[in-house]
mmCIF file of C-alpha atoms in Angstrom:
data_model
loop_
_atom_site.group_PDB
_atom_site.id
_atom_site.type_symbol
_atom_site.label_atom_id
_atom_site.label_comp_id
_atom_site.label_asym_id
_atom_site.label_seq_id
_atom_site.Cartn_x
_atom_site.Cartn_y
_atom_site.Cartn_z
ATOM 1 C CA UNK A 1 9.868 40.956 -30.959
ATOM 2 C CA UNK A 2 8.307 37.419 -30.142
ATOM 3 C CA UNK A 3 5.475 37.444 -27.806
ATOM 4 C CA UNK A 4 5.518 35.463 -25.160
ATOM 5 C CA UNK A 5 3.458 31.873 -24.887
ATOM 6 C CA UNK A 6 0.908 30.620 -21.968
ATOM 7 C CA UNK A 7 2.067 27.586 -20.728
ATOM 8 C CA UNK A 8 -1.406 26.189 -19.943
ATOM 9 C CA UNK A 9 0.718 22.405 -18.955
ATOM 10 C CA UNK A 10 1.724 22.032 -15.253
ATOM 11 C CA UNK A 11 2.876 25.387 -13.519
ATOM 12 C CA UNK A 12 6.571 25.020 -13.345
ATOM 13 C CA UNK A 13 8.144 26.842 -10.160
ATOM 14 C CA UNK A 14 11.260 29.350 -11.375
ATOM 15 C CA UNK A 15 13.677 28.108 -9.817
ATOM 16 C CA UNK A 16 16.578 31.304 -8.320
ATOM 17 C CA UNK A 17 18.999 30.616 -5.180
ATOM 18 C CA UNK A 18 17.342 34.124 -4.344
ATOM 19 C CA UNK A 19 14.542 36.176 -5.499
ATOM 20 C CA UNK A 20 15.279 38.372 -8.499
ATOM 21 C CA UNK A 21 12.515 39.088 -9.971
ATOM 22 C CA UNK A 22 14.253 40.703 -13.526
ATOM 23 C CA UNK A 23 15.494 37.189 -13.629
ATOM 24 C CA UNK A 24 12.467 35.872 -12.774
ATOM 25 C CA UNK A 25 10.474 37.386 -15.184
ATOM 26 C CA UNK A 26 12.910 37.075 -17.907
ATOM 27 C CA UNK A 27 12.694 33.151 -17.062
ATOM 28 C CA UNK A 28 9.598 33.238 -17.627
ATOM 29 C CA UNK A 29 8.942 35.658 -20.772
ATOM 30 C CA UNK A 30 12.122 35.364 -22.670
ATOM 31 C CA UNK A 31 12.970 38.414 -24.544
ATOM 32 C CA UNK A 32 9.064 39.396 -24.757
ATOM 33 C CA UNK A 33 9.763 40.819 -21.216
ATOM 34 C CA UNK A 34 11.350 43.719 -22.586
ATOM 35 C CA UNK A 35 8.798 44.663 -25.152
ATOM 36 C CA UNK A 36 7.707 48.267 -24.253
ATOM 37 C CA UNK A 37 3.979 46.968 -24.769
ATOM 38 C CA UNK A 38 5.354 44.267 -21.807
ATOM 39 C CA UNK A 39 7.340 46.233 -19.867
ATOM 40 C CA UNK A 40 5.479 48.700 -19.467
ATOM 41 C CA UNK A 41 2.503 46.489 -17.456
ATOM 42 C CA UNK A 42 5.108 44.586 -15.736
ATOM 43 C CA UNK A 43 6.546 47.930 -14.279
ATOM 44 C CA UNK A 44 2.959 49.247 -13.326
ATOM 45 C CA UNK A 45 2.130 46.507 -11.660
ATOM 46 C CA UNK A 46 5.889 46.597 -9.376
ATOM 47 C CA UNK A 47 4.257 49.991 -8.371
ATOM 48 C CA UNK A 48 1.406 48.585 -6.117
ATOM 49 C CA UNK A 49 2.398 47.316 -2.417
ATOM 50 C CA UNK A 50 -1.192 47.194 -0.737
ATOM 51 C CA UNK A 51 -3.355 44.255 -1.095
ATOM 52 C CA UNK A 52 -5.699 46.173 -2.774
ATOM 53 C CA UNK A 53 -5.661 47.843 -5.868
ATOM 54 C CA UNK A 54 -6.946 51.597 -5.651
ATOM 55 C CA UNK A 55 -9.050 53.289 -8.535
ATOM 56 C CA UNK A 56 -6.568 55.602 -9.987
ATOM 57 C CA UNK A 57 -4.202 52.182 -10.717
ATOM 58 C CA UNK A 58 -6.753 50.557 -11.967
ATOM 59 C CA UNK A 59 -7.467 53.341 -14.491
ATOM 60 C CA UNK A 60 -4.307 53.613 -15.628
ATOM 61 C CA UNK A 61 -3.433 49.683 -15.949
ATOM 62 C CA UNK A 62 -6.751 49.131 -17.843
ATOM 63 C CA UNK A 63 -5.982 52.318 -20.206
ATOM 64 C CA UNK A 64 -2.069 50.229 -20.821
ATOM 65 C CA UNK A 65 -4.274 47.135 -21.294
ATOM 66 C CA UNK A 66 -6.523 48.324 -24.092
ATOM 67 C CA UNK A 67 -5.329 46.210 -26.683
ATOM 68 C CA UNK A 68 -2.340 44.933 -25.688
ATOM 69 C CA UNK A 69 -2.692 41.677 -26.055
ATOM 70 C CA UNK A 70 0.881 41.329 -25.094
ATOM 71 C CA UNK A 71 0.945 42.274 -21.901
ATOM 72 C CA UNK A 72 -2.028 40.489 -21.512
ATOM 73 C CA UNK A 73 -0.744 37.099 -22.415
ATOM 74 C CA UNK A 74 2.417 38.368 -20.610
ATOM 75 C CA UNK A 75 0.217 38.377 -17.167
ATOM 76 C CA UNK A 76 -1.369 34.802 -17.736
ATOM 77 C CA UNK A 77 2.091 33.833 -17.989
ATOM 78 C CA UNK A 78 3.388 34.659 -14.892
ATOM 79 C CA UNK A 79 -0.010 34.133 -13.111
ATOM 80 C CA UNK A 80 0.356 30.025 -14.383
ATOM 81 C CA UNK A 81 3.302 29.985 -13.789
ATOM 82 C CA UNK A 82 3.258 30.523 -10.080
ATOM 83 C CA UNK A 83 6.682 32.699 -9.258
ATOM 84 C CA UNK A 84 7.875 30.904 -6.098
ATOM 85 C CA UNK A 85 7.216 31.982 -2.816
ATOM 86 C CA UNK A 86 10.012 30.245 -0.859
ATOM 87 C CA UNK A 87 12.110 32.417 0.411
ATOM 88 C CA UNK A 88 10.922 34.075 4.079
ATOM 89 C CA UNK A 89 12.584 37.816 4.214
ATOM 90 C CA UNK A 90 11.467 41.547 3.031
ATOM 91 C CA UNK A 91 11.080 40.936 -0.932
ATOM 92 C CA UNK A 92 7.988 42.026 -2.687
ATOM 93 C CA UNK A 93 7.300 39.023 -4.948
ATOM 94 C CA UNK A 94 3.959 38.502 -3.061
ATOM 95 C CA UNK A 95 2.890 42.286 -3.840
ATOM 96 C CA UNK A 96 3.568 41.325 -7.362
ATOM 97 C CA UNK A 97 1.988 38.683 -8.612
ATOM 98 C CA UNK A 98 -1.366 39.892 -6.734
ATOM 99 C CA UNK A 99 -1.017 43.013 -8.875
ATOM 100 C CA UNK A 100 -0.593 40.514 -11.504
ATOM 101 C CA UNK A 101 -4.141 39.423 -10.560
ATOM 102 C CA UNK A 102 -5.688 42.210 -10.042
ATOM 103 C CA UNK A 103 -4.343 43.598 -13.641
ATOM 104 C CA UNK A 104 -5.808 40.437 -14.858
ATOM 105 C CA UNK A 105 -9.691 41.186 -13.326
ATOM 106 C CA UNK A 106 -9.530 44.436 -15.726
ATOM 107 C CA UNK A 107 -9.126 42.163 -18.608
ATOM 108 C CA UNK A 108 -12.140 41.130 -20.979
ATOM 109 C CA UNK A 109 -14.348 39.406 -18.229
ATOM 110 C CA UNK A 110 -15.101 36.395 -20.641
ATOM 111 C CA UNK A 111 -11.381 35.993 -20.298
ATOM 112 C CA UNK A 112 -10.606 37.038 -17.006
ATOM 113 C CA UNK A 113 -13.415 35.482 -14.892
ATOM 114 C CA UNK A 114 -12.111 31.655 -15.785
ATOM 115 C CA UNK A 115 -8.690 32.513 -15.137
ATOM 116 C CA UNK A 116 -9.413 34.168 -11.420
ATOM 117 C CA UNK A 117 -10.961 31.116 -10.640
ATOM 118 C CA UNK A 118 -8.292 28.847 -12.123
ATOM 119 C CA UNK A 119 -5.916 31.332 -9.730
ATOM 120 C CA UNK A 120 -7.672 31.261 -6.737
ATOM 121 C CA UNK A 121 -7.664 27.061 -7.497
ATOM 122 C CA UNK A 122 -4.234 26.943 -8.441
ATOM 123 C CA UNK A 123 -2.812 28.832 -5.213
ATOM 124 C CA UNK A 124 -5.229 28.038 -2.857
ATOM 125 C CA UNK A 125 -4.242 24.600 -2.442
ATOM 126 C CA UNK A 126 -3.781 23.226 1.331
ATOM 127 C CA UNK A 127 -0.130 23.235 2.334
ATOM 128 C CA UNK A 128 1.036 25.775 0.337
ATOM 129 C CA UNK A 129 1.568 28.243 3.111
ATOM 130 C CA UNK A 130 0.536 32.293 3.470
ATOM 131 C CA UNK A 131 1.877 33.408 0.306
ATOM 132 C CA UNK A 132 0.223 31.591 -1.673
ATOM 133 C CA UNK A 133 -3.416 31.876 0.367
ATOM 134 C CA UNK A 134 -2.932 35.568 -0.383
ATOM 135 C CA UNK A 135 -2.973 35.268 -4.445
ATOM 136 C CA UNK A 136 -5.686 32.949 -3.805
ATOM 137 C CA UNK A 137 -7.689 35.653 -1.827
ATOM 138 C CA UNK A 138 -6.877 38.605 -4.233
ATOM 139 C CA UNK A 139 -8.112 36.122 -7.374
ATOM 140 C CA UNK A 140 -11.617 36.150 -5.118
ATOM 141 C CA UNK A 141 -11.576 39.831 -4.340
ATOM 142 C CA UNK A 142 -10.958 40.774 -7.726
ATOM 143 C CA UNK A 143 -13.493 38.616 -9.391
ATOM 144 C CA UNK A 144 -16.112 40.779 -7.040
ATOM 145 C CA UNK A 145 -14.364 43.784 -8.744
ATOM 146 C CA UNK A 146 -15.138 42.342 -11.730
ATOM 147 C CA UNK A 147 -18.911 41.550 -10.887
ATOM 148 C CA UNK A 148 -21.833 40.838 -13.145
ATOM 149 C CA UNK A 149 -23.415 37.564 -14.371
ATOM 150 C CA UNK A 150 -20.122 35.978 -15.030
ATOM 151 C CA UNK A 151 -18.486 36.982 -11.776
ATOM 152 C CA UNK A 152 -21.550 35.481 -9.994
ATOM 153 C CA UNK A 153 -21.611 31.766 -10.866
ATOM 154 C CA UNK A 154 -17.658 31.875 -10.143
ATOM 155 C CA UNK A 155 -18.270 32.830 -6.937
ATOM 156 C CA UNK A 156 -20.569 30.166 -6.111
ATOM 157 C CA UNK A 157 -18.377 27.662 -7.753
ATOM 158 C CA UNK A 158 -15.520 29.019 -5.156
ATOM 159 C CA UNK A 159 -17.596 29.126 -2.013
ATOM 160 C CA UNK A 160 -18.800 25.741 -2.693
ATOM 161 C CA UNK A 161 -15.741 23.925 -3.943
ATOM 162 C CA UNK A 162 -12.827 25.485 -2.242
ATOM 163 C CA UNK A 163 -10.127 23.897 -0.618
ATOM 164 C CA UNK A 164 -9.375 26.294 1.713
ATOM 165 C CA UNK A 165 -11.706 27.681 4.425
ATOM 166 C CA UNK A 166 -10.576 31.112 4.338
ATOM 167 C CA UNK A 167 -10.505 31.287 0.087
ATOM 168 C CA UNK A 168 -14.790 29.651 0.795
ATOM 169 C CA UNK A 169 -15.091 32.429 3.550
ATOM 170 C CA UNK A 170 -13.987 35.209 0.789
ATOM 171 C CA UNK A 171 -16.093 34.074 -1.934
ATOM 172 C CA UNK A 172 -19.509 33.784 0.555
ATOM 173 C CA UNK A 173 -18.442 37.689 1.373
ATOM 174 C CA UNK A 174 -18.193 38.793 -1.953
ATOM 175 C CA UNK A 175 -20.584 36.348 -3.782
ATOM 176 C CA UNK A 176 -23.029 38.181 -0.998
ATOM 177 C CA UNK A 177 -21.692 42.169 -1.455
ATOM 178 C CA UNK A 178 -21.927 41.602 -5.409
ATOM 179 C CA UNK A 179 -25.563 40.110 -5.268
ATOM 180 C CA UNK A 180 -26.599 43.091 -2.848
ATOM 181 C CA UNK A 181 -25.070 45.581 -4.929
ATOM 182 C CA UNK A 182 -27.355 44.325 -8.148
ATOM 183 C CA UNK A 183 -30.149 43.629 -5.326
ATOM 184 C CA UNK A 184 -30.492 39.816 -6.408
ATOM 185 C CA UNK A 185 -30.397 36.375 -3.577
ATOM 186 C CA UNK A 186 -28.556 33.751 -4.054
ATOM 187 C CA UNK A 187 -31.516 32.475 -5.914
ATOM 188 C CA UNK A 188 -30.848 35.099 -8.727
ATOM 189 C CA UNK A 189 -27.493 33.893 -9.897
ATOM 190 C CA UNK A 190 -27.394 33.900 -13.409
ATOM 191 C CA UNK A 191 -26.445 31.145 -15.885
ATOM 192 C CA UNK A 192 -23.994 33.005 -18.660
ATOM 193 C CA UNK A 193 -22.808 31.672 -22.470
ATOM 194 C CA UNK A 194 -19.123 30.375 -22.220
ATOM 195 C CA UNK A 195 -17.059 31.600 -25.308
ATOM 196 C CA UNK A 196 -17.476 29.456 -28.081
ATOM 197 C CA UNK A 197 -13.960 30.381 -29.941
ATOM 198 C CA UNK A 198 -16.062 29.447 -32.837
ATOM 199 C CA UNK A 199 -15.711 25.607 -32.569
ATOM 200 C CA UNK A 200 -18.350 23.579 -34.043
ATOM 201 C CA UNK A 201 -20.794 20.983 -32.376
ATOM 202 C CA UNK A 202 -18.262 18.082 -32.189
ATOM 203 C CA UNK A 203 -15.385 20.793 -30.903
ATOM 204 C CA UNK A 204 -13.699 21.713 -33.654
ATOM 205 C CA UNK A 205 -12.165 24.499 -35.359
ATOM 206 C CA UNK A 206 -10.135 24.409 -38.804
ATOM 207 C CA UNK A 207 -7.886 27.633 -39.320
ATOM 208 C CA UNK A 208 -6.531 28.336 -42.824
ATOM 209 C CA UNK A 209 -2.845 28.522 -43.162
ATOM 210 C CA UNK A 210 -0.894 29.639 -46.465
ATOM 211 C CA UNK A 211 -0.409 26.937 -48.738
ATOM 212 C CA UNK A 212 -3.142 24.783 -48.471
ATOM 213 C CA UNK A 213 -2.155 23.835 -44.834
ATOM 214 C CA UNK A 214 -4.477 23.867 -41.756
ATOM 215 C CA UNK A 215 -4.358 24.041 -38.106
ATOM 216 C CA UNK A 216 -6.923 21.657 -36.327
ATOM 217 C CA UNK A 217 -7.857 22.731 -32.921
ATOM 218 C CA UNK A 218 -10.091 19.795 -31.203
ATOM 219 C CA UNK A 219 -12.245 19.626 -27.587
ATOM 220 C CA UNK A 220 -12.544 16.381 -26.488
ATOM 221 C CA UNK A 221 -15.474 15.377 -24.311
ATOM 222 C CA UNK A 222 -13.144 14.943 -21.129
ATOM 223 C CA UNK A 223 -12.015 18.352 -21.487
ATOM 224 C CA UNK A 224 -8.760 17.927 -23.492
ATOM 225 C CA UNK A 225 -7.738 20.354 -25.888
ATOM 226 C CA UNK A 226 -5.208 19.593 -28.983
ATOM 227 C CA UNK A 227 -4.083 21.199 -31.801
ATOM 228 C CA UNK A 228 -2.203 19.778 -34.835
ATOM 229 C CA UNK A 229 -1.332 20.697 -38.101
ATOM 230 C CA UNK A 230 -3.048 18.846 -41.610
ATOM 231 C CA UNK A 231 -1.111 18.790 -44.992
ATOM 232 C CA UNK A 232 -3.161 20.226 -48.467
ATOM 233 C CA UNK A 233 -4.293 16.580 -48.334
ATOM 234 C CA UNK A 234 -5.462 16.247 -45.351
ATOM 235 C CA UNK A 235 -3.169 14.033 -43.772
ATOM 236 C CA UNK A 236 -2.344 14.993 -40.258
ATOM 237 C CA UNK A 237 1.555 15.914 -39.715
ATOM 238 C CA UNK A 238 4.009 15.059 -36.425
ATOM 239 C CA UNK A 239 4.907 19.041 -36.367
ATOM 240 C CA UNK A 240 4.972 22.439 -38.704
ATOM 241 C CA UNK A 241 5.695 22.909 -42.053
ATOM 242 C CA UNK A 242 8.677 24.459 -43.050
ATOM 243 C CA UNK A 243 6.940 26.001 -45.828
ATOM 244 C CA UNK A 244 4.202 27.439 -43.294
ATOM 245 C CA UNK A 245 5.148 31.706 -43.194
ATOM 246 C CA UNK A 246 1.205 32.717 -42.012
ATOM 247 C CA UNK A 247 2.652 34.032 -38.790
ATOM 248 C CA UNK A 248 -0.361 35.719 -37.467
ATOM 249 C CA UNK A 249 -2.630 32.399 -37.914
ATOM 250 C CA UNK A 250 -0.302 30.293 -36.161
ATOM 251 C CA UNK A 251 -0.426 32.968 -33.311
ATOM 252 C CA UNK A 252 -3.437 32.657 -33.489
ATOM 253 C CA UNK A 253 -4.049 29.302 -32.998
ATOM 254 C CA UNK A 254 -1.559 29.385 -30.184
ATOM 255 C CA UNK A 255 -3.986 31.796 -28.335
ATOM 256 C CA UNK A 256 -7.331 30.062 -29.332
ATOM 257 C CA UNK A 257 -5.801 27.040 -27.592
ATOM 258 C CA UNK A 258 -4.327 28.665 -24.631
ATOM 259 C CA UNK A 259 -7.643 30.623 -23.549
ATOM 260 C CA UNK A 260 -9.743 27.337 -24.359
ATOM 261 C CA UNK A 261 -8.056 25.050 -21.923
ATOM 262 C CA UNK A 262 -8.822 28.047 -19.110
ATOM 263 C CA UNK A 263 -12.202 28.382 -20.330
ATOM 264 C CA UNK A 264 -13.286 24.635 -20.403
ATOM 265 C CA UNK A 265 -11.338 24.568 -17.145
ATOM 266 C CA UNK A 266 -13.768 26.537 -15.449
ATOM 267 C CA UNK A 267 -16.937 24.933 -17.632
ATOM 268 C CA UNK A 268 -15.990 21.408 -15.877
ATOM 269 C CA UNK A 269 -16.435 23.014 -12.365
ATOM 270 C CA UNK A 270 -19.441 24.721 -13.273
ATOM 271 C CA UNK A 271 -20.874 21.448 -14.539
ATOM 272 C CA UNK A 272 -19.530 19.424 -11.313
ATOM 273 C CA UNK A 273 -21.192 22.395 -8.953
ATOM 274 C CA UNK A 274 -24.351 21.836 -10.934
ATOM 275 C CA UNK A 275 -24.682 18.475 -10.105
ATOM 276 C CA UNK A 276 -23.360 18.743 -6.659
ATOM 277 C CA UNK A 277 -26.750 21.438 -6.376
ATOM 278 C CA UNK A 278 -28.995 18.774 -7.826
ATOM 279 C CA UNK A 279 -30.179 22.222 -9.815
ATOM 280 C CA UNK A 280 -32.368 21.476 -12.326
ATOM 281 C CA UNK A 281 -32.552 23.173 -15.590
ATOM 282 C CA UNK A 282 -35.140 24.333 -17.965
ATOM 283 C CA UNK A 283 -35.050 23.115 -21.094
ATOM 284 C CA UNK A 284 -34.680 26.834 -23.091
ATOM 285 C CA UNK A 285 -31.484 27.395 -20.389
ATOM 286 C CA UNK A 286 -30.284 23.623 -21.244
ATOM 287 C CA UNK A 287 -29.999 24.259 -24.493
ATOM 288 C CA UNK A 288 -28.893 27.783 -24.471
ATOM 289 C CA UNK A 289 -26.069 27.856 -21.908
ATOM 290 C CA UNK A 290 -25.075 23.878 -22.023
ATOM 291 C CA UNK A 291 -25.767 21.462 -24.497
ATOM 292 C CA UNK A 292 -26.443 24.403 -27.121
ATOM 293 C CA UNK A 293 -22.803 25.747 -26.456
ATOM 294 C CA UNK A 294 -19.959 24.258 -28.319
ATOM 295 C CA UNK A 295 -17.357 24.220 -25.682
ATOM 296 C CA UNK A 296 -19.844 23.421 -22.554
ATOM 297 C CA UNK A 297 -21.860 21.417 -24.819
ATOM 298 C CA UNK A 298 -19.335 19.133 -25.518
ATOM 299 C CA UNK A 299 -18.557 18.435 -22.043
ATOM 300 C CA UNK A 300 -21.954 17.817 -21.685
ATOM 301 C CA UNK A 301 -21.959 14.268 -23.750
ATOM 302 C CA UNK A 302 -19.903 12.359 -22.109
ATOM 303 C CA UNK A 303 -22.153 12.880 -18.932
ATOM 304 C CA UNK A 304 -25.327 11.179 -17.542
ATOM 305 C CA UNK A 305 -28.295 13.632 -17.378
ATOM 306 C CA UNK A 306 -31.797 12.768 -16.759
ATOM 307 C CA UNK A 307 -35.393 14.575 -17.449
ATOM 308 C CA UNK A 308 -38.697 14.924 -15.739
ATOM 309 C CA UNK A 309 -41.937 16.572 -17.637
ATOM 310 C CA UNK A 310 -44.406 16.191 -14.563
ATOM 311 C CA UNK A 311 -42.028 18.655 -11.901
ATOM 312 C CA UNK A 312 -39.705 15.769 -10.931
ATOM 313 C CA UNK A 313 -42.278 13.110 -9.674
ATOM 314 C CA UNK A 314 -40.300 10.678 -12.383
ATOM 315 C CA UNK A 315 -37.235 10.957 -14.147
ATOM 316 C CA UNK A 316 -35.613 9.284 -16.797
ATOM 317 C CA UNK A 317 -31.756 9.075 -17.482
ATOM 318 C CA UNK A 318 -29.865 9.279 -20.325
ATOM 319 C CA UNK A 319 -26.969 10.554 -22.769
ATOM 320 C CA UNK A 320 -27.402 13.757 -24.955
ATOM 321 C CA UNK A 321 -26.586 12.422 -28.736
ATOM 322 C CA UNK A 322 -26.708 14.642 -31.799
ATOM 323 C CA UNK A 323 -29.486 12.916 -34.618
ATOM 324 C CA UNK A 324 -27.817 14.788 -38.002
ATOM 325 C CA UNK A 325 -31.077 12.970 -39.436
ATOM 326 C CA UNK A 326 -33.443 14.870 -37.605
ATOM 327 C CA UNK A 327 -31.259 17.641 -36.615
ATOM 328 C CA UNK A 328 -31.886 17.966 -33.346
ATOM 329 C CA UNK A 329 -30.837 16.724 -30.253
ATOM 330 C CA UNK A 330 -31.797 13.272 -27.980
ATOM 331 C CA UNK A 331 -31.585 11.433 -24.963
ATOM 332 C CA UNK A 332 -29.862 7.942 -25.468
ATOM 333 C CA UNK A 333 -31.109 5.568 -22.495
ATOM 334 C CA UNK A 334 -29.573 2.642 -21.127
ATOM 335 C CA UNK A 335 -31.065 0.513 -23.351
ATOM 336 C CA UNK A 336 -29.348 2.240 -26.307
ATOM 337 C CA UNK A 337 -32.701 3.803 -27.792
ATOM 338 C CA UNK A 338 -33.162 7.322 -28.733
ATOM 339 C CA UNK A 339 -35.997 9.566 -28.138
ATOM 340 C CA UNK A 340 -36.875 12.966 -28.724
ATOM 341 C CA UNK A 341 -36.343 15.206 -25.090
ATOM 342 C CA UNK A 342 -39.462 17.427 -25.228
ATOM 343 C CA UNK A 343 -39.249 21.158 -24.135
ATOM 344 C CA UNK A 344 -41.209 20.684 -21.823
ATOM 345 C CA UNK A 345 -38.276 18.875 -19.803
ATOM 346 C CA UNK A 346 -36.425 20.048 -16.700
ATOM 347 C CA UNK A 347 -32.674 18.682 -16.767
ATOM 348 C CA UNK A 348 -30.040 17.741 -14.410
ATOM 349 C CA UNK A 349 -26.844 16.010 -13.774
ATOM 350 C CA UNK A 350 -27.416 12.420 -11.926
ATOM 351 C CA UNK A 351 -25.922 12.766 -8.761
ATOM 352 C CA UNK A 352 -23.954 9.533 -8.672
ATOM 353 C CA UNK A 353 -25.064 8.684 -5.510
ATOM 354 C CA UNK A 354 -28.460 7.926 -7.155
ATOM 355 C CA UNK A 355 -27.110 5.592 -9.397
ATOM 356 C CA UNK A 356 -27.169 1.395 -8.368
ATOM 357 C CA UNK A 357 -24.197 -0.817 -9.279
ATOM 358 C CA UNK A 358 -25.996 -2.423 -11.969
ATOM 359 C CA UNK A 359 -26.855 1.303 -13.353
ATOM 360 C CA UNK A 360 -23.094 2.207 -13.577
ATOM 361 C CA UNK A 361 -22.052 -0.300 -14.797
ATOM 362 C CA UNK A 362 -24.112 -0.266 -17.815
ATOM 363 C CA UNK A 363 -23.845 3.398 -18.560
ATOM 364 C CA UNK A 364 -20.353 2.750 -18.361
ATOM 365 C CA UNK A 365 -20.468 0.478 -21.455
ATOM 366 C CA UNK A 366 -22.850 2.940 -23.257
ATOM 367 C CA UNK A 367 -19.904 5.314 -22.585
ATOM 368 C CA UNK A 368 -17.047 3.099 -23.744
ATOM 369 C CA UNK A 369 -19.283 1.688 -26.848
ATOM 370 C CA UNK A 370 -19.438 5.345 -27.749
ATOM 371 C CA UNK A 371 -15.564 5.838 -26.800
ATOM 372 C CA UNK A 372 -16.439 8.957 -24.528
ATOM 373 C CA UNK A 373 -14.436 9.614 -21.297
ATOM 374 C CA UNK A 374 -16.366 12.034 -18.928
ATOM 375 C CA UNK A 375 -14.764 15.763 -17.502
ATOM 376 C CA UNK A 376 -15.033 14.422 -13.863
ATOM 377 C CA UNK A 377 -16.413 10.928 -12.613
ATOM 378 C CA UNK A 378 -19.797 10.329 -11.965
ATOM 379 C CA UNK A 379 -19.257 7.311 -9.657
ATOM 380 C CA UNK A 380 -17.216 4.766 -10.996
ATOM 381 C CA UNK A 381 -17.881 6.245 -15.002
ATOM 382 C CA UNK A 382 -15.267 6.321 -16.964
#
């Protein structure tokens, strides 16, 4: 039975004269929705009505979870897909898809603390009416559910970044009940690793396909994520090859790329939030959690950082570049030279605001020399 496929591009509405949600779901899923791995989640979750999700259904939909990665990928589906909340009257499409979420916060939380917050994002957008403002709020409630040191920086990111006053109400609440319950401040949040999905320092991952044929996953700097297929040669091709049969490693190359857009999708708000905070970093937790991580690290290039070793009385700016000669990273300054960054240094983003017109515009031609675009603008950055 084919399984069904994320699709990570712009949530497309379904589009019924009248809410079915069979229909719906089928739209969505194709014939994965009536995989008994699928089916039976989907029909779990059609059994919760409250906008909370009690203990004894959360038992049972994280015991139908356990590996089922089906159902799982079956529930980011439908979550990014946004099932349409147009219709005013008594249907139960809004009970739904907040099960949906909360069967989502019992997931892996590596995987299901980006995706609440790309949820409460994606549905809490002004305009958008009730409905929608009440996925957003279950996404927030759910990721205190979830708690722990990934849970905690998402909440911060939320309260702090927002669009909606109510969805930045719910994440102070819970951001505040989740640090009480560990007995930390706000002070306490903890910086966590981002999964690496095994890419290497430049973003990339090669997976073996039968046949001498690859599958090349790359990050880009800016955030994008591609995937494309390489010949025995080594000669990138348009599409598949007919003569690829390695099912399983095309799967899973599907998934690797799904999961990494949602991951670096929350990565580029925890960067932004950073320098919003003006939070500076120590070096050890620079390199460990940022620069040191493939998929945050590589983020982490294409923007302008800058270092103090006397407790911020002077700072210098500059680009993170990789020396393969010395093996070992270094700060690139304005005036193209690279130096060592000592560990003695405390890091942090350059809030634009810092930045003079003469400034930008010559670290945007350090940028474009070294053909980098940046995961959100620093000023007027590329």
């Amino acid at each position: 039975m084919p399984r069904p496929r994320v699709r990570d591009a712009i949530p497309q509405s379904v589009v019924t004269e009248s809410w079915d949600q069979d229909e719906a779901l089928r739209h969505v899923l194709g014939h994965a929705v009536e995989a008994p791995a699928v089916k039976q989640v989907l029909d779990l979750c059609d059994t919760l009505r409250s906008p909370n999700a009690p203990a004894p259904w959360r038992e049972q939909m994280a015991a139908l979870l356990a590996g089922n990665a089906a159902g799982i990928d079956a529930l980011r589906t439908i979550a990014l897909r946004e099932t349409p909340f147009d219709d005013a009257g008594g249907d139960h499409r809004v009970p739904f898809v907040r099960a949906v979420v909360w069967a989502i916060s019992l997931t892996e939380p590596g995987d299901a603390v980006p995706l609440l917050i790309r949820i409460a994002d994606l549905y809490g957008k002004p305009g958008r009416g009730r409905d929608y403002r009440s996925v957003a709020l279950t996404a927030v409630k759910a990721l205190g559910c979830v708690g722990g040191e990934r849970a905690l920086p998402a909440l911060r990111q939320l309260k702090a970044e927002a669009k909606l006053s109510a969805v930045r109400r719910a994440a102070s609440r819970e951001l505040d009940w989740t640090l009480s319950e560990a007995h930390l401040s706000r002070v306490d949040v903890p910086e966590w690793q981002a999964e690496t999905f095994e890419l290497d320092r430049d973003g990339r991952r090669v997976i073996a396909l039968d046949h001498g044929y690859t599958v090349m996953i790359q990050l880009d700097a800016d955030g994008t994520v591609t995937s494309f297929y390489r010949s025995p040669a080594g000669l990138r091709m348009a599409g598949k090859p007919r003569s690829v049969h390695a099912v399983d490693s095309v799967r899973e190359a599907s998934e690797i790329v799904a999961n990494l857009r949602t991951v670096v999708y929350a990565e580029r708000f925890r960067l932004k939030q950073l320098m919003q905070d003006q939070r500076a970093l120590t070096y050890e937790d620079w390199m460990e959690f940022y620069l040191g991580n493939p998929v945050t690290g590589r983020l982490c290039r294409a923007l302008v950082w800058e270092s103090s070793v006397d407790g911020g009385e002077h700072w210098q700016r500059f680009l993170p570049v990789w020396s393969a000669r010395r093996e070992a990273w270094q700060r690139l300054g304005e005036d193209g030279v690279s130096r060592d960054i000592s560990a003695e240094s405390r890091v942090r983003v350059v809030d634009p605001k810092h930045l003079t017109a003469a400034e930008t515009r010559a670290w945007a031609t350090r940028l474009r020399k070294l053909r980098l675009t940046q995961p959100f603008k620093q000023s007027n950055l590329p």
